[in-house]
Short mmCIF file of C-alpha atoms and ligand atoms in Angstrom, two decimals:
data_model
loop_
_atom_site.label_atom_id
_atom_site.label_comp_id
_atom_site.label_asym_id
_atom_site.label_seq_id
_atom_site.Cartn_x
_atom_site.Cartn_y
_atom_site.Cartn_z
CA MET A 16 -7.21 25.30 5.35
CA LEU A 17 -8.84 23.43 2.47
CA TYR A 18 -10.94 20.34 3.28
CA LEU A 19 -12.30 17.68 0.97
CA LYS A 20 -15.24 15.82 2.52
CA ASP A 21 -17.26 12.91 1.21
CA GLY A 22 -21.05 12.51 1.47
CA PHE A 23 -20.66 10.97 4.94
CA GLY A 24 -18.53 13.80 6.34
CA ARG A 25 -15.26 11.88 6.18
CA LYS A 26 -12.27 14.10 5.53
CA ILE A 27 -10.42 12.88 2.43
CA ASN A 28 -6.79 13.99 2.42
CA TYR A 29 -4.90 11.00 1.05
CA LEU A 30 -4.25 9.96 -2.57
CA ARG A 31 -2.74 6.62 -3.54
CA LEU A 32 -1.39 7.13 -7.00
CA SER A 33 -0.44 4.10 -9.07
CA ILE A 34 2.26 5.25 -11.46
CA THR A 35 2.59 1.91 -13.26
CA ASP A 36 0.89 -1.46 -13.34
CA ARG A 37 4.15 -3.18 -14.25
CA CYS A 38 5.67 -5.28 -11.48
CA ASN A 39 8.83 -7.36 -11.13
CA PHE A 40 7.09 -9.67 -8.65
CA LYS A 41 4.16 -11.89 -9.43
CA CYS A 42 2.57 -12.35 -6.03
CA ILE A 43 0.03 -15.16 -6.04
CA TYR A 44 -2.59 -12.99 -4.34
CA CYS A 45 -2.04 -9.81 -6.35
CA PHE A 46 -0.80 -10.36 -9.88
CA ASP A 47 -3.17 -11.48 -12.61
CA ASP A 48 -1.88 -12.22 -16.11
CA LYS A 49 -5.26 -11.50 -17.67
CA TYR A 50 -5.07 -7.96 -16.41
CA ASN A 51 -1.44 -7.29 -16.98
CA LYS A 52 -1.44 -7.52 -20.76
CA ASN A 53 -1.75 -3.81 -21.43
CA LYS A 54 0.98 -2.34 -19.28
CA THR A 55 0.34 1.29 -18.51
CA ASP A 56 2.45 4.04 -16.93
CA LEU A 57 1.11 7.46 -15.99
CA SER A 58 3.18 10.09 -17.77
CA LEU A 59 5.15 12.57 -15.66
CA ASN A 60 2.90 15.35 -17.00
CA ASP A 61 -0.23 13.48 -15.94
CA ILE A 62 1.26 12.74 -12.52
CA ILE A 63 2.01 16.41 -11.92
CA LYS A 64 -1.40 17.49 -13.19
CA ILE A 65 -3.18 14.94 -10.99
CA VAL A 66 -1.21 15.84 -7.87
CA ARG A 67 -1.74 19.57 -8.41
CA ALA A 68 -5.48 19.05 -8.93
CA SER A 69 -5.68 16.80 -5.85
CA VAL A 70 -3.88 19.32 -3.67
CA ASN A 71 -6.25 22.03 -4.91
CA CYS A 72 -9.12 19.87 -3.64
CA GLY A 73 -7.61 19.39 -0.14
CA ILE A 74 -5.41 16.28 -0.50
CA ASN A 75 -2.09 16.67 1.34
CA LYS A 76 -0.70 13.11 1.52
CA ILE A 77 0.46 11.33 -1.62
CA ARG A 78 1.57 7.70 -1.79
CA LEU A 79 3.18 6.36 -4.95
CA THR A 80 2.30 2.75 -5.62
CA GLY A 81 1.79 0.31 -8.46
CA GLY A 82 2.54 -2.27 -9.81
CA GLU A 83 6.02 -1.64 -8.54
CA PRO A 84 6.74 2.12 -8.46
CA LEU A 85 10.53 1.64 -8.32
CA ILE A 86 10.42 -0.04 -11.73
CA ARG A 87 10.02 3.45 -13.23
CA GLU A 88 13.34 4.77 -14.49
CA ASP A 89 12.19 8.33 -13.84
CA ILE A 90 11.13 7.65 -10.24
CA ILE A 91 13.56 10.21 -8.78
CA ASN A 92 12.36 12.88 -11.19
CA ILE A 93 8.75 12.03 -10.30
CA CYS A 94 9.45 12.42 -6.56
CA GLN A 95 11.38 15.68 -7.06
CA ASN A 96 8.55 17.16 -9.10
CA ILE A 97 5.84 16.12 -6.65
CA LYS A 98 7.79 17.55 -3.72
CA LYS A 99 7.93 20.91 -5.49
CA ILE A 100 4.12 21.14 -5.48
CA ASN A 101 2.86 23.45 -2.75
CA GLY A 102 0.51 21.67 -0.39
CA VAL A 103 2.09 18.19 -0.56
CA GLU A 104 2.82 17.61 3.12
CA GLU A 105 3.88 13.99 2.86
CA LEU A 106 5.16 11.94 -0.05
CA SER A 107 5.57 8.22 0.55
CA ILE A 108 6.06 5.09 -1.49
CA THR A 109 4.98 1.45 -1.22
CA THR A 110 7.53 -0.95 -2.65
CA ASN A 111 8.53 -4.60 -2.69
CA GLY A 112 12.09 -3.36 -2.09
CA TYR A 113 13.68 -5.16 -5.00
CA ASN A 114 15.20 -2.03 -6.60
CA LEU A 115 15.36 -0.06 -3.36
CA MET A 116 18.93 -0.49 -2.11
CA ASN A 117 20.55 1.50 -4.94
CA LEU A 118 17.81 4.10 -4.94
CA LEU A 119 17.80 4.91 -1.21
CA LYS A 120 20.14 7.89 -1.35
CA PRO A 121 18.63 9.58 -4.43
CA LEU A 122 15.13 8.95 -3.07
CA LYS A 123 16.06 10.62 0.22
CA GLU A 124 17.59 13.55 -1.67
CA SER A 125 14.50 13.86 -3.86
CA GLY A 126 12.49 14.67 -0.72
CA LEU A 127 10.61 11.36 -0.34
CA ASP A 128 9.37 11.31 3.25
CA ARG A 129 8.47 7.70 4.02
CA ILE A 130 8.73 4.13 2.80
CA ASN A 131 6.37 1.19 3.26
CA LEU A 132 8.14 -2.05 2.46
CA SER A 133 6.13 -5.16 1.57
CA ILE A 134 7.71 -8.36 2.90
CA ASP A 135 5.64 -11.52 3.00
CA SER A 136 8.35 -13.90 4.15
CA LEU A 137 11.85 -13.73 5.55
CA LYS A 138 12.63 -17.16 4.05
CA SER A 139 13.87 -17.14 0.46
CA ASP A 140 12.15 -20.42 -0.49
CA VAL A 141 8.80 -19.12 0.81
CA ILE A 142 9.15 -15.70 -0.80
CA SER A 143 9.90 -17.51 -4.05
CA LYS A 144 6.63 -19.37 -3.77
CA ILE A 145 4.62 -16.28 -2.85
CA ALA A 146 6.17 -13.55 -4.90
CA PHE A 147 8.61 -14.66 -7.47
CA ALA A 148 6.70 -17.35 -9.28
CA ASN A 149 9.87 -19.43 -8.91
CA SER A 150 12.16 -17.00 -10.67
CA ASN A 151 15.47 -16.20 -9.00
CA LEU A 152 14.89 -12.69 -7.69
CA SER A 153 16.05 -12.24 -4.13
CA VAL A 154 16.24 -9.46 -1.55
CA ASN A 155 18.36 -9.32 1.62
CA TYR A 156 15.66 -7.82 3.83
CA PRO A 157 17.58 -7.40 7.13
CA GLN A 158 20.34 -5.53 5.26
CA LEU A 159 17.77 -3.45 3.38
CA ILE A 160 15.94 -2.48 6.61
CA ASP A 161 19.24 -1.43 8.17
CA SER A 162 20.12 0.71 5.15
CA ILE A 163 16.67 2.38 5.09
CA ASN A 164 17.13 3.40 8.74
CA LYS A 165 20.71 4.56 8.21
CA CYS A 166 19.62 6.65 5.25
CA GLY A 167 17.38 8.65 7.60
CA PHE A 168 13.92 7.48 6.54
CA LYS A 169 11.68 7.64 9.60
CA ASN A 170 8.61 5.55 10.53
CA LEU A 171 9.41 2.60 8.28
CA LYS A 172 6.39 0.34 7.92
CA ILE A 173 6.66 -3.28 6.85
CA ASN A 174 3.52 -4.75 5.32
CA THR A 175 3.04 -8.49 5.60
CA VAL A 176 -0.02 -10.17 4.12
CA LEU A 177 -1.06 -13.10 6.32
CA LEU A 178 -1.23 -16.23 4.19
CA LYS A 179 -2.22 -19.39 6.02
CA GLY A 180 0.06 -22.25 5.02
CA TYR A 181 2.75 -19.90 3.68
CA ASN A 182 3.97 -17.43 6.27
CA THR A 183 1.91 -17.81 9.44
CA ASP A 184 4.74 -19.82 11.06
CA GLU A 185 6.92 -16.68 10.73
CA ILE A 186 4.74 -14.33 12.80
CA LYS A 187 7.19 -14.39 15.73
CA ASP A 188 10.14 -13.73 13.38
CA PHE A 189 8.37 -10.67 11.97
CA VAL A 190 7.51 -9.42 15.47
CA GLU A 191 11.18 -9.92 16.38
CA LEU A 192 12.09 -7.33 13.69
CA THR A 193 10.59 -4.74 16.08
CA HIS A 194 13.03 -5.73 18.86
CA TYR A 195 16.01 -3.59 17.84
CA ASN A 196 14.49 -1.60 14.96
CA ASN A 197 12.32 1.46 15.30
CA LEU A 198 9.76 0.33 12.73
CA THR A 199 6.22 -1.00 12.57
CA VAL A 200 5.45 -4.46 11.23
CA ARG A 201 1.86 -4.49 10.00
CA PHE A 202 0.09 -7.80 9.45
CA ILE A 203 -2.60 -7.39 6.79
CA GLU A 204 -5.52 -9.71 6.21
CA LEU A 205 -5.74 -11.19 2.74
CA MET A 206 -8.52 -9.46 0.79
CA PRO A 207 -10.60 -11.48 -1.69
CA ILE A 208 -9.85 -9.44 -4.80
CA GLY A 209 -8.58 -10.58 -8.21
CA PRO A 210 -6.58 -13.83 -7.87
CA SER A 211 -7.18 -13.79 -4.11
CA ILE A 212 -10.86 -14.58 -4.50
CA ASP A 213 -9.99 -18.28 -4.84
CA LEU A 214 -6.93 -18.17 -2.60
CA PHE A 215 -9.04 -16.61 0.15
CA LYS A 216 -10.91 -19.89 0.66
CA THR A 217 -7.75 -21.71 1.75
CA CYS A 218 -5.29 -19.00 2.84
CA PHE A 219 -7.32 -16.39 4.70
CA ILE A 220 -6.60 -16.10 8.39
CA ASP A 221 -8.00 -13.54 10.78
CA SER A 222 -5.39 -11.03 11.99
CA THR A 223 -6.08 -11.89 15.63
CA CYS A 224 -3.99 -15.03 15.02
CA VAL A 225 -1.01 -12.72 15.63
CA LEU A 226 -2.22 -12.06 19.19
CA LYS A 227 -2.62 -15.79 19.77
CA VAL A 228 0.97 -16.46 18.68
CA CYS A 229 2.39 -13.44 20.55
CA SER A 230 0.17 -13.15 23.60
CA GLU A 231 2.65 -10.72 25.21
CA LEU A 232 1.71 -7.98 22.73
CA LYS A 233 0.20 -4.98 24.56
CA PRO A 234 -2.43 -2.80 22.82
CA LEU A 235 -1.53 0.84 22.12
CA GLY A 236 -4.70 1.99 20.32
CA MET A 237 -5.44 2.85 16.71
CA ASP A 238 -3.01 4.40 14.22
CA GLY A 239 -5.05 5.27 11.12
CA VAL A 240 -6.50 1.98 9.93
CA SER A 241 -4.26 -0.30 12.00
CA SER A 242 -4.57 -1.43 15.61
CA LEU A 243 -1.18 -0.97 17.21
CA TYR A 244 0.52 -3.28 19.70
CA LYS A 245 3.94 -3.50 21.30
CA MET A 246 6.18 -6.00 23.03
CA ASP A 247 7.56 -4.68 26.32
CA SER A 248 11.01 -3.11 25.85
CA TYR A 249 10.98 -3.59 22.06
CA MET A 250 11.83 -0.51 20.00
CA GLY A 251 9.18 -0.89 17.30
CA ASN A 252 5.45 -1.59 17.07
CA VAL A 253 3.21 -4.24 15.58
CA GLY A 254 0.06 -3.31 13.64
CA LEU A 255 -2.96 -5.38 12.64
CA ILE A 256 -4.86 -4.29 9.54
CA SER A 257 -8.14 -6.15 9.34
CA PRO A 258 -10.16 -5.15 6.25
CA VAL A 259 -12.21 -8.36 6.42
CA SER A 260 -12.68 -9.29 10.10
CA ASP A 261 -12.93 -5.72 11.42
CA LYS A 262 -13.42 -3.34 8.54
CA PHE A 263 -12.27 0.21 9.04
CA CYS A 264 -14.24 2.03 6.31
CA ARG A 265 -15.51 4.57 8.85
CA PHE A 266 -11.94 5.85 9.07
CA CYS A 267 -11.34 5.86 5.30
CA ASN A 268 -9.64 9.06 4.20
CA ARG A 269 -8.34 8.02 0.79
CA ILE A 270 -8.96 7.83 -2.91
CA ARG A 271 -6.98 5.96 -5.54
CA ILE A 272 -5.97 6.81 -9.08
CA THR A 273 -4.84 3.95 -11.30
CA SER A 274 -1.98 3.98 -13.80
CA ASP A 275 -4.53 4.26 -16.62
CA ALA A 276 -5.86 7.41 -14.93
CA LYS A 277 -9.10 6.16 -13.38
CA ILE A 278 -10.36 7.40 -10.05
CA LYS A 279 -11.47 4.75 -7.60
CA THR A 280 -12.97 6.17 -4.43
CA CYS A 281 -13.42 2.70 -2.89
CA LEU A 282 -10.83 -0.04 -3.36
CA HIS A 283 -13.53 -2.70 -3.51
CA GLY A 284 -16.15 -0.73 -5.43
CA SER A 285 -16.82 -1.24 -9.15
CA SER A 286 -16.91 2.46 -9.99
CA GLU A 287 -14.00 3.87 -12.02
CA VAL A 288 -14.03 7.30 -13.62
CA SER A 289 -11.42 8.26 -16.21
CA ILE A 290 -9.58 11.56 -15.97
CA LEU A 291 -7.25 10.84 -18.86
CA GLY A 292 -6.66 13.90 -21.04
CA LEU A 293 -8.63 16.25 -18.77
CA SER A 294 -7.31 19.68 -17.81
CA GLU A 295 -6.12 20.28 -14.25
CA LYS A 296 -9.33 22.18 -13.48
CA ALA A 297 -11.51 19.39 -14.92
CA ILE A 298 -9.58 16.78 -12.89
CA GLU A 299 -10.20 18.86 -9.78
CA GLU A 300 -13.95 19.01 -10.49
CA THR A 301 -14.09 15.26 -11.20
CA ILE A 302 -12.28 14.41 -7.96
CA LYS A 303 -14.70 16.59 -5.96
CA LYS A 304 -17.73 15.00 -7.64
CA GLU A 305 -16.45 11.44 -7.21
CA VAL A 306 -15.53 12.01 -3.57
CA LEU A 307 -19.14 13.06 -2.92
CA ASN A 308 -20.24 9.72 -4.42
CA LYS A 309 -17.73 7.67 -2.40
CA PRO A 310 -19.55 4.65 -0.93
CA TYR A 311 -19.66 4.34 2.86
CA SER A 312 -18.13 0.88 2.96
CA HIS A 313 -17.22 -2.28 1.07
CA ASN A 314 -18.95 -5.57 1.84
CA LEU A 315 -16.03 -8.01 1.83
CA ASP A 316 -17.04 -9.18 5.28
CA LEU A 317 -20.43 -10.39 4.00
CA LYS A 318 -19.76 -11.25 0.35
CA LYS A 319 -16.16 -12.53 0.68
CA LYS A 320 -15.57 -11.08 -2.77
CA SER A 321 -14.54 -7.64 -3.94
CA ASN A 322 -16.74 -5.76 -6.41
CA SER A 323 -13.60 -4.40 -8.04
CA VAL A 324 -13.06 -5.75 -11.53
CA ARG A 325 -9.27 -5.38 -11.24
CA PRO A 326 -6.62 -7.20 -9.22
CA MET A 327 -4.51 -5.16 -6.78
CA VAL A 328 -1.53 -4.97 -9.16
CA SER A 329 -3.55 -2.79 -11.51
CA ILE A 330 -5.13 -0.65 -8.79
CA GLY A 331 -2.30 0.05 -6.36
CA GLY A 332 -2.40 -0.90 -2.69
N1 SAM B 20 4.66 -3.40 -5.58
C1 SAM B 20 4.46 -2.64 -4.40
C2 SAM B 20 4.56 -3.51 -3.17
O1 SAM B 20 4.78 -4.71 -3.29
O2 SAM B 20 4.45 -2.97 -2.08
C3 SAM B 20 3.20 -1.79 -4.38
C4 SAM B 20 1.94 -2.37 -4.92
S1 SAM B 20 1.24 -3.68 -3.98
C5 SAM B 20 -0.29 -3.88 -4.85
C6 SAM B 20 0.79 -2.83 -2.52
C7 SAM B 20 0.38 -3.68 -1.34
O3 SAM B 20 -0.85 -4.34 -1.61
C8 SAM B 20 1.38 -4.74 -0.94
O4 SAM B 20 1.73 -4.58 0.41
C9 SAM B 20 0.61 -6.02 -1.13
O5 SAM B 20 1.00 -7.01 -0.22
C10 SAM B 20 -0.82 -5.56 -0.91
N2 SAM B 20 -1.82 -6.48 -1.48
C11 SAM B 20 -1.95 -6.86 -2.76
N3 SAM B 20 -2.97 -7.72 -2.93
C12 SAM B 20 -3.52 -7.89 -1.70
C13 SAM B 20 -4.61 -8.67 -1.20
N4 SAM B 20 -5.34 -9.44 -2.01
N5 SAM B 20 -4.88 -8.60 0.12
C14 SAM B 20 -4.13 -7.82 0.95
N6 SAM B 20 -3.11 -7.06 0.54
C15 SAM B 20 -2.79 -7.10 -0.76
#
């Protein structure tokens, strides 16, 4: 078994690969016009080369992200090709769900293993304010969740960024999604990065607010970077992801590669190393070297500001 370890002995087995920085949503905390002028997609060839090189280093979990990964017309082809690579044990995707309904079946057939669905509000007027910049995009989330389950995707995770004044009055409604659905709703603390640096001052709320609203939640322990809870007799779980109030860098097992082919070993670090145009072997060597230089932790908790020069939309969450 091949292991990739950083300078602190952490096993790194997870790559978040941003295949585009284009997005059909413009979330107030994520999207930044200044950064989204030069839209970039990773070519299929680069994607394959990067995944092969990563697997050769010891990575076995790949998550496709963006931007919005389902905006890519060749998304099915991308998934099929990644699944053919020996050593990829899990392929997952993070999506806002907008293009998902029609793609569910082909995505399942392509071999995609898991889906993380980002939903910040179940109310269309609120989602418009958060994500759509007042355009008229809309998603029927309950129907979409039902279809994802029926299509046979297991361990659905719903990611909800806690935004004080926008969606914190919906915490119980999100927890209620776990009543009759075998899924995990994960409340994520807003991170001060890109456009969120300003927003953070007014909209940040500590994830423990969820436990205050739903005091009946029972702790189940850690699942990766999230603390898991459950309501008695409910089918699903609730997770709290607290990068600011209770940072989990000691458990970090991931690296990121952006859609313009830069390695970021820490989401909130300033270091970015380009692998564009390199051979598979050279990418492999660069990943190994950068992983050894991976910082131990970010300092969002102290500085309340990311050192990353990019917003999330051009890194990939
Ligand atoms: N477009 C896809 C989506 O919406 O899931 C994938 C990309 S998006 C950057 C990935 C995740 O990052 C989303 O769940 C989003 O809510 C989260 N995210 C973006 N900016 C964030 C911030 N400042 N703090 C916390 N989470 C953030």
